PDB file of C-alpha atoms in Angstrom:
ATOM      1  CA  GLY A1340     -21.310 -19.109 -26.807  1.00 54.00           C
ATOM      2  CA  ALA A1341     -18.325 -18.617 -24.525  1.00 80.00           C
ATOM      3  CA  GLY A1342     -18.520 -15.981 -21.857  1.00 91.00           C
ATOM      4  CA  VAL A1343     -15.843 -13.745 -20.388  1.00 94.00           C
ATOM      5  CA  SER A1344     -12.951 -15.756 -19.024  1.00 95.00           C
ATOM      6  CA  GLN A1345     -10.276 -14.721 -16.548  1.00 96.00           C
ATOM      7  CA  SER A1346      -7.050 -16.276 -15.404  1.00 96.00           C
ATOM      8  CA  PRO A1347      -5.786 -17.218 -12.982  1.00 96.00           C
ATOM      9  CA  SER A1348      -8.827 -17.854 -10.816  1.00 94.00           C
ATOM     10  CA  ASN A1349      -6.715 -17.445  -7.694  1.00 96.00           C
ATOM     11  CA  LYS A1350      -3.360 -15.765  -7.172  1.00 97.00           C
ATOM     12  CA  VAL A1351      -1.371 -15.633  -3.964  1.00 97.00           C
ATOM     13  CA  THR A1352       1.688 -13.425  -3.985  1.00 97.00           C
ATOM     14  CA  GLU A1353       4.129 -11.817  -1.618  1.00 97.00           C
ATOM     15  CA  LYS A1354       4.132  -8.127  -0.869  1.00 97.00           C
ATOM     16  CA  GLY A1355       6.325  -6.270  -3.344  1.00 97.00           C
ATOM     17  CA  LYS A1356       5.951  -8.744  -6.198  1.00 97.00           C
ATOM     18  CA  ASP A1357       4.345  -7.877  -9.554  1.00 98.00           C
ATOM     19  CA  VAL A1358       1.244  -9.724 -10.786  1.00 98.00           C
ATOM     20  CA  GLU A1359      -0.515  -9.985 -14.139  1.00 98.00           C
ATOM     21  CA  LEU A1360      -4.195 -10.801 -14.472  1.00 98.00           C
ATOM     22  CA  ARG A1361      -5.706 -11.819 -17.776  1.00 97.00           C
ATOM     23  CA  CYS A1362      -9.146 -11.278 -19.290  1.00 97.00           C
ATOM     24  CA  ASP A1363     -10.601 -12.761 -22.474  1.00 96.00           C
ATOM     25  CA  PRO A1364     -13.778 -10.881 -23.408  1.00 94.00           C
ATOM     26  CA  ILE A1365     -16.708 -12.206 -25.370  1.00 93.00           C
ATOM     27  CA  SER A1366     -15.822 -12.329 -29.047  1.00 90.00           C
ATOM     28  CA  GLY A1367     -17.050  -9.230 -30.861  1.00 87.00           C
ATOM     29  CA  HIS A1368     -17.401  -7.086 -27.757  1.00 89.00           C
ATOM     30  CA  THR A1369     -15.618  -3.802 -28.291  1.00 87.00           C
ATOM     31  CA  ALA A1370     -15.824  -2.528 -24.724  1.00 88.00           C
ATOM     32  CA  LEU A1371     -13.856  -4.034 -21.823  1.00 91.00           C
ATOM     33  CA  TYR A1372     -13.849  -3.015 -18.174  1.00 92.00           C
ATOM     34  CA  TRP A1373     -11.842  -3.893 -15.088  1.00 95.00           C
ATOM     35  CA  TYR A1374     -13.296  -3.633 -11.584  1.00 94.00           C
ATOM     36  CA  ARG A1375     -12.026  -4.379  -8.108  1.00 95.00           C
ATOM     37  CA  GLN A1376     -14.237  -5.927  -5.431  1.00 92.00           C
ATOM     38  CA  ARG A1377     -12.937  -5.759  -1.900  1.00 90.00           C
ATOM     39  CA  LEU A1378     -14.435  -7.988   0.747  1.00 83.00           C
ATOM     40  CA  GLY A1379     -17.859  -6.728   1.776  1.00 76.00           C
ATOM     41  CA  GLN A1380     -17.827  -3.868  -0.668  1.00 80.00           C
ATOM     42  CA  GLY A1381     -19.289  -3.047  -4.038  1.00 82.00           C
ATOM     43  CA  LEU A1382     -17.492  -2.916  -7.344  1.00 88.00           C
ATOM     44  CA  GLU A1383     -14.868  -0.241  -7.818  1.00 90.00           C
ATOM     45  CA  PHE A1384     -14.265   0.807 -11.435  1.00 90.00           C
ATOM     46  CA  LEU A1385     -10.622   0.678 -12.501  1.00 94.00           C
ATOM     47  CA  ILE A1386     -10.228   1.099 -16.265  1.00 93.00           C
ATOM     48  CA  TYR A1387     -12.222   0.965 -19.493  1.00 89.00           C
ATOM     49  CA  PHE A1388     -11.230   0.141 -23.080  1.00 89.00           C
ATOM     50  CA  GLN A1389     -13.417   0.982 -26.073  1.00 85.00           C
ATOM     51  CA  GLY A1390     -12.186  -0.148 -29.471  1.00 81.00           C
ATOM     52  CA  ASN A1391      -9.095   1.742 -30.540  1.00 80.00           C
ATOM     53  CA  SER A1392      -9.837   4.794 -28.402  1.00 82.00           C
ATOM     54  CA  ALA A1393      -7.529   5.813 -25.583  1.00 84.00           C
ATOM     55  CA  PRO A1394      -8.517   3.924 -22.430  1.00 88.00           C
ATOM     56  CA  ASP A1395     -10.209   5.667 -19.533  1.00 87.00           C
ATOM     57  CA  LYS A1396      -7.816   5.129 -16.645  1.00 90.00           C
ATOM     58  CA  SER A1397      -9.625   7.394 -14.215  1.00 87.00           C
ATOM     59  CA  GLY A1398     -10.369   4.611 -11.757  1.00 90.00           C
ATOM     60  CA  LEU A1399      -6.853   3.277 -11.316  1.00 94.00           C
ATOM     61  CA  PRO A1400      -5.932   3.787  -7.639  1.00 93.00           C
ATOM     62  CA  SER A1401      -2.213   4.386  -8.145  1.00 94.00           C
ATOM     63  CA  ASP A1402       0.554   4.321 -10.746  1.00 95.00           C
ATOM     64  CA  ARG A1403       1.330   0.759  -9.654  1.00 97.00           C
ATOM     65  CA  PHE A1404      -1.738  -0.296 -11.628  1.00 97.00           C
ATOM     66  CA  SER A1405      -1.744  -0.480 -15.422  1.00 96.00           C
ATOM     67  CA  ALA A1406      -3.646  -2.342 -18.104  1.00 96.00           C
ATOM     68  CA  GLU A1407      -3.282  -3.124 -21.758  1.00 94.00           C
ATOM     69  CA  ARG A1408      -5.577  -4.488 -24.401  1.00 94.00           C
ATOM     70  CA  THR A1409      -4.620  -5.983 -27.746  1.00 84.00           C
ATOM     71  CA  GLY A1410      -7.087  -4.681 -30.299  1.00 80.00           C
ATOM     72  CA  GLU A1411     -10.523  -5.865 -29.269  1.00 80.00           C
ATOM     73  CA  SER A1412      -9.359  -9.034 -27.593  1.00 88.00           C
ATOM     74  CA  VAL A1413      -7.321 -10.000 -24.561  1.00 94.00           C
ATOM     75  CA  SER A1414      -6.560  -7.556 -21.769  1.00 96.00           C
ATOM     76  CA  THR A1415      -4.006  -7.790 -18.973  1.00 97.00           C
ATOM     77  CA  LEU A1416      -4.131  -5.881 -15.708  1.00 97.00           C
ATOM     78  CA  THR A1417      -0.715  -5.469 -14.093  1.00 98.00           C
ATOM     79  CA  ILE A1418      -0.124  -4.546 -10.479  1.00 98.00           C
ATOM     80  CA  GLN A1419       3.450  -3.679  -9.630  1.00 98.00           C
ATOM     81  CA  ARG A1420       4.998  -3.881  -6.160  1.00 97.00           C
ATOM     82  CA  THR A1421       1.823  -5.366  -4.693  1.00 97.00           C
ATOM     83  CA  GLN A1422       0.616  -4.235  -1.286  1.00 97.00           C
ATOM     84  CA  GLN A1423      -1.667  -6.020   1.150  1.00 96.00           C
ATOM     85  CA  GLU A1424      -4.455  -3.536   0.412  1.00 95.00           C
ATOM     86  CA  ASP A1425      -4.440  -4.778  -3.196  1.00 96.00           C
ATOM     87  CA  SER A1426      -5.995  -8.036  -1.982  1.00 96.00           C
ATOM     88  CA  ALA A1427      -9.395  -8.277  -3.648  1.00 96.00           C
ATOM     89  CA  VAL A1428     -11.318  -9.985  -6.422  1.00 94.00           C
ATOM     90  CA  TYR A1429     -10.562  -8.407  -9.783  1.00 96.00           C
ATOM     91  CA  LEU A1430     -13.470  -8.641 -12.194  1.00 95.00           C
ATOM     92  CA  CYS A1431     -13.431  -8.126 -15.927  1.00 95.00           C
ATOM     93  CA  ALA A1432     -16.516  -7.362 -17.999  1.00 93.00           C
ATOM     94  CA  SER A1433     -17.225  -6.782 -21.665  1.00 91.00           C
ATOM     95  CA  SER A1434     -20.095  -5.284 -23.612  1.00 87.00           C
ATOM     96  CA  PRO A1435     -20.882  -4.920 -27.283  1.00 84.00           C
ATOM     97  CA  ARG A1436     -20.161  -1.192 -27.398  1.00 72.00           C
ATOM     98  CA  ALA A1437     -20.233   2.015 -25.425  1.00 57.00           C
ATOM     99  CA  ARG A1438     -19.840   2.302 -21.692  1.00 55.00           C
ATOM    100  CA  GLY A1439     -22.713   3.702 -19.676  1.00 52.00           C
ATOM    101  CA  SER A1440     -25.095   3.094 -22.527  1.00 58.00           C
ATOM    102  CA  THR A1441     -27.958   0.689 -22.601  1.00 65.00           C
ATOM    103  CA  ASP A1442     -25.568  -2.182 -23.211  1.00 75.00           C
ATOM    104  CA  THR A1443     -25.353  -4.834 -20.557  1.00 83.00           C
ATOM    105  CA  GLN A1444     -21.933  -5.675 -19.174  1.00 87.00           C
ATOM    106  CA  TYR A1445     -21.109  -9.375 -19.001  1.00 90.00           C
ATOM    107  CA  PHE A1446     -18.756 -10.378 -16.229  1.00 92.00           C
ATOM    108  CA  GLY A1447     -16.071 -12.999 -15.912  1.00 94.00           C
ATOM    109  CA  PRO A1448     -15.676 -15.175 -12.795  1.00 92.00           C
ATOM    110  CA  GLY A1449     -12.943 -12.951 -11.397  1.00 93.00           C
ATOM    111  CA  THR A1450      -9.412 -13.427 -10.109  1.00 96.00           C
ATOM    112  CA  ARG A1451      -9.023 -13.583  -6.345  1.00 95.00           C
ATOM    113  CA  LEU A1452      -5.725 -11.890  -5.445  1.00 97.00           C
ATOM    114  CA  THR A1453      -4.213 -12.391  -2.027  1.00 97.00           C
ATOM    115  CA  VAL A1454      -1.119 -10.419  -1.085  1.00 97.00           C
ATOM    116  CA  LEU A1455       0.697 -11.834   1.922  1.00 95.00           C
TER     117      LEU A1455
ATOM    118  CA  ALA B 288     -21.809  12.541  -9.442  1.00 76.00           C
ATOM    119  CA  GLN B 289     -24.021   9.481  -9.416  1.00 85.00           C
ATOM    120  CA  SER B 290     -24.545   7.035  -6.595  1.00 90.00           C
ATOM    121  CA  VAL B 291     -26.486   3.967  -5.554  1.00 93.00           C
ATOM    122  CA  ALA B 292     -27.663   3.070  -2.078  1.00 95.00           C
ATOM    123  CA  GLN B 293     -28.630  -0.411  -1.005  1.00 96.00           C
ATOM    124  CA  PRO B 294     -29.773   0.235   2.563  1.00 96.00           C
ATOM    125  CA  GLU B 295     -29.855  -3.397   3.688  1.00 96.00           C
ATOM    126  CA  ASP B 296     -26.678  -5.416   4.069  1.00 94.00           C
ATOM    127  CA  GLN B 297     -28.773  -8.570   4.353  1.00 97.00           C
ATOM    128  CA  VAL B 298     -32.355  -9.638   3.679  1.00 98.00           C
ATOM    129  CA  ASN B 299     -33.785 -12.802   5.180  1.00 97.00           C
ATOM    130  CA  VAL B 300     -36.909 -14.438   3.781  1.00 98.00           C
ATOM    131  CA  ALA B 301     -38.552 -17.835   4.021  1.00 98.00           C
ATOM    132  CA  GLU B 302     -38.904 -19.947   0.913  1.00 97.00           C
ATOM    133  CA  GLY B 303     -42.207 -19.317  -0.830  1.00 97.00           C
ATOM    134  CA  ASN B 304     -42.577 -15.809   0.565  1.00 97.00           C
ATOM    135  CA  PRO B 305     -42.230 -12.673  -1.552  1.00 97.00           C
ATOM    136  CA  LEU B 306     -38.914 -10.865  -1.433  1.00 97.00           C
ATOM    137  CA  THR B 307     -37.817  -7.274  -1.951  1.00 97.00           C
ATOM    138  CA  VAL B 308     -34.277  -5.967  -2.203  1.00 98.00           C
ATOM    139  CA  LYS B 309     -34.142  -2.191  -2.019  1.00 98.00           C
ATOM    140  CA  CYS B 310     -32.175   0.228  -4.188  1.00 98.00           C
ATOM    141  CA  THR B 311     -32.237   3.997  -4.457  1.00 97.00           C
ATOM    142  CA  TYR B 312     -30.132   6.067  -6.812  1.00 95.00           C
ATOM    143  CA  SER B 313     -28.941   9.551  -7.536  1.00 92.00           C
ATOM    144  CA  VAL B 314     -28.005  10.671 -11.044  1.00 87.00           C
ATOM    145  CA  SER B 315     -28.294  13.777 -13.192  1.00 84.00           C
ATOM    146  CA  GLY B 316     -30.485  13.204 -16.191  1.00 82.00           C
ATOM    147  CA  ASN B 317     -32.434  10.076 -16.917  1.00 84.00           C
ATOM    148  CA  PRO B 318     -31.098   6.896 -15.312  1.00 88.00           C
ATOM    149  CA  TYR B 319     -30.264   3.533 -16.724  1.00 90.00           C
ATOM    150  CA  LEU B 320     -30.691   0.990 -13.924  1.00 92.00           C
ATOM    151  CA  PHE B 321     -29.416  -2.556 -13.621  1.00 93.00           C
ATOM    152  CA  TRP B 322     -29.580  -5.489 -11.232  1.00 96.00           C
ATOM    153  CA  TYR B 323     -26.866  -8.127 -11.092  1.00 95.00           C
ATOM    154  CA  VAL B 324     -26.571 -11.258  -8.939  1.00 95.00           C
ATOM    155  CA  GLN B 325     -23.387 -12.852  -7.677  1.00 92.00           C
ATOM    156  CA  TYR B 326     -23.302 -16.463  -6.519  1.00 89.00           C
ATOM    157  CA  PRO B 327     -20.393 -17.651  -4.329  1.00 82.00           C
ATOM    158  CA  ASN B 328     -17.075 -17.719  -6.185  1.00 74.00           C
ATOM    159  CA  ARG B 329     -18.779 -16.622  -9.391  1.00 77.00           C
ATOM    160  CA  GLY B 330     -18.794 -13.432 -11.399  1.00 80.00           C
ATOM    161  CA  LEU B 331     -21.778 -11.134 -11.628  1.00 89.00           C
ATOM    162  CA  GLN B 332     -24.732 -12.258 -13.707  1.00 92.00           C
ATOM    163  CA  PHE B 333     -27.102  -9.817 -15.344  1.00 92.00           C
ATOM    164  CA  LEU B 334     -30.703 -10.022 -14.079  1.00 95.00           C
ATOM    165  CA  LEU B 335     -32.548  -7.108 -15.630  1.00 94.00           C
ATOM    166  CA  LYS B 336     -32.316  -3.465 -16.658  1.00 92.00           C
ATOM    167  CA  TYR B 337     -34.501  -0.400 -16.981  1.00 92.00           C
ATOM    168  CA  ILE B 338     -33.832   1.897 -19.912  1.00 86.00           C
ATOM    169  CA  THR B 339     -37.164   3.469 -20.733  1.00 83.00           C
ATOM    170  CA  GLY B 340     -40.811   2.523 -21.077  1.00 84.00           C
ATOM    171  CA  ASP B 341     -42.776   0.458 -18.578  1.00 88.00           C
ATOM    172  CA  ASN B 342     -41.825   1.041 -14.985  1.00 92.00           C
ATOM    173  CA  LEU B 343     -42.092  -2.676 -14.195  1.00 95.00           C
ATOM    174  CA  VAL B 344     -39.219  -4.602 -15.708  1.00 95.00           C
ATOM    175  CA  LYS B 345     -39.172  -8.381 -15.849  1.00 95.00           C
ATOM    176  CA  GLY B 346     -35.902 -10.278 -15.853  1.00 93.00           C
ATOM    177  CA  SER B 347     -34.265 -13.645 -15.392  1.00 90.00           C
ATOM    178  CA  TYR B 348     -35.283 -16.336 -12.877  1.00 91.00           C
ATOM    179  CA  GLY B 349     -38.668 -14.749 -12.157  1.00 95.00           C
ATOM    180  CA  PHE B 350     -37.256 -11.492 -10.824  1.00 97.00           C
ATOM    181  CA  GLU B 351     -38.739  -8.117 -11.580  1.00 97.00           C
ATOM    182  CA  ALA B 352     -37.987  -4.549 -10.582  1.00 97.00           C
ATOM    183  CA  GLU B 353     -40.080  -1.432 -10.361  1.00 95.00           C
ATOM    184  CA  PHE B 354     -38.718   1.931 -11.415  1.00 95.00           C
ATOM    185  CA  ASN B 355     -40.130   4.801  -9.362  1.00 96.00           C
ATOM    186  CA  LYS B 356     -38.910   8.154 -10.575  1.00 93.00           C
ATOM    187  CA  SER B 357     -40.439  10.235  -7.798  1.00 94.00           C
ATOM    188  CA  GLN B 358     -38.820   8.082  -5.129  1.00 95.00           C
ATOM    189  CA  THR B 359     -35.637   7.503  -7.182  1.00 95.00           C
ATOM    190  CA  SER B 360     -35.937   3.811  -6.435  1.00 97.00           C
ATOM    191  CA  PHE B 361     -35.491   0.580  -8.347  1.00 97.00           C
ATOM    192  CA  HIS B 362     -36.403  -2.204  -5.920  1.00 98.00           C
ATOM    193  CA  LEU B 363     -35.904  -5.824  -6.935  1.00 98.00           C
ATOM    194  CA  LYS B 364     -38.798  -8.176  -6.285  1.00 98.00           C
ATOM    195  CA  LYS B 365     -39.859 -11.772  -6.652  1.00 97.00           C
ATOM    196  CA  PRO B 366     -43.311 -13.139  -5.765  1.00 97.00           C
ATOM    197  CA  SER B 367     -42.060 -16.436  -4.323  1.00 97.00           C
ATOM    198  CA  ALA B 368     -38.492 -16.896  -3.107  1.00 97.00           C
ATOM    199  CA  LEU B 369     -36.436 -20.054  -3.651  1.00 97.00           C
ATOM    200  CA  VAL B 370     -33.545 -21.262  -1.519  1.00 96.00           C
ATOM    201  CA  SER B 371     -31.445 -21.154  -4.689  1.00 94.00           C
ATOM    202  CA  ASP B 372     -32.038 -17.379  -4.878  1.00 96.00           C
ATOM    203  CA  SER B 373     -29.656 -16.952  -1.946  1.00 96.00           C
ATOM    204  CA  ALA B 374     -26.845 -14.782  -3.289  1.00 96.00           C
ATOM    205  CA  LEU B 375     -25.388 -11.268  -3.315  1.00 95.00           C
ATOM    206  CA  TYR B 376     -27.406  -8.729  -5.305  1.00 97.00           C
ATOM    207  CA  PHE B 377     -26.020  -5.526  -6.777  1.00 96.00           C
ATOM    208  CA  CYS B 378     -27.910  -2.526  -8.095  1.00 96.00           C
ATOM    209  CA  ALA B 379     -26.147  -0.230 -10.591  1.00 93.00           C
ATOM    210  CA  VAL B 380     -26.889   3.068 -12.328  1.00 90.00           C
ATOM    211  CA  SER B 381     -25.628   5.096 -15.251  1.00 82.00           C
ATOM    212  CA  ARG B 382     -27.113   8.072 -17.027  1.00 72.00           C
ATOM    213  CA  ASP B 383     -28.531   8.340 -20.459  1.00 62.00           C
ATOM    214  CA  SER B 384     -26.327  10.953 -22.069  1.00 57.00           C
ATOM    215  CA  GLY B 385     -22.714  11.314 -22.913  1.00 53.00           C
ATOM    216  CA  TYR B 386     -19.991   9.377 -21.270  1.00 56.00           C
ATOM    217  CA  SER B 387     -21.138   7.825 -18.036  1.00 61.00           C
ATOM    218  CA  THR B 388     -19.749   5.448 -15.486  1.00 69.00           C
ATOM    219  CA  LEU B 389     -21.734   2.433 -14.321  1.00 82.00           C
ATOM    220  CA  THR B 390     -21.844   2.865 -10.553  1.00 88.00           C
ATOM    221  CA  PHE B 391     -22.622  -0.093  -8.309  1.00 91.00           C
ATOM    222  CA  GLY B 392     -24.123  -0.269  -4.866  1.00 93.00           C
ATOM    223  CA  LYS B 393     -22.382  -2.176  -2.081  1.00 92.00           C
ATOM    224  CA  GLY B 394     -24.600  -5.184  -2.504  1.00 94.00           C
ATOM    225  CA  THR B 395     -27.306  -6.905  -0.450  1.00 96.00           C
ATOM    226  CA  MET B 396     -26.987 -10.494   0.681  1.00 96.00           C
ATOM    227  CA  LEU B 397     -30.255 -12.374   0.247  1.00 97.00           C
ATOM    228  CA  LEU B 398     -30.703 -15.456   2.421  1.00 97.00           C
ATOM    229  CA  VAL B 399     -33.704 -17.667   1.720  1.00 97.00           C
ATOM    230  CA  SER B 400     -34.409 -20.258   4.390  1.00 97.00           C
ATOM    231  CA  PRO B 401     -36.147 -23.578   3.672  1.00 95.00           C
TER     232      PRO B 401
END
């Protein structure tokens, strides 16, 4: 079946502009995660959605970052007034249910964001 | 707090030789441990996980990992490396109770030479 998809695959923007990144999880997966991967570093957790529960936003680095999810489907990560330090690969993952449980997270290919 | 250490930024091995990619962890309670692989310009792919039971876990593409509770380690191994195994490998940990983050290590680049 189809995996996690993300769009765009690459995004180049100017400092100060807003960007929206999209994630389509695997159908039926109730949990959705966003991570940031800076060059040469591991994955940094950003935000987690689980069903209709309030999202866990504890990983968002600043109030310029926000995310939404429509039911148990598409999610968008929005970065307002982008800064050069926002340049990274943004990865989305989904899993059948609860975070931190035995469930495996399945990752999309990522969106490479470059802020000039 | 939980953490993962991958002490080697890069591991070099010749094709056909055994490989080991090291991972140690710190977590309160019992750990859940994962290995993921990332090929260039691709997302992370799940390799294997340890939840409970046998300390030796077998996963995709001939990889296996050994859970060692006393050494808090979960090293990734393969008996005979392939050039196509060259990629970035991430170890991750969460804990078995309550609400827990999946924490990733910084990754280890594996380079397999022909």
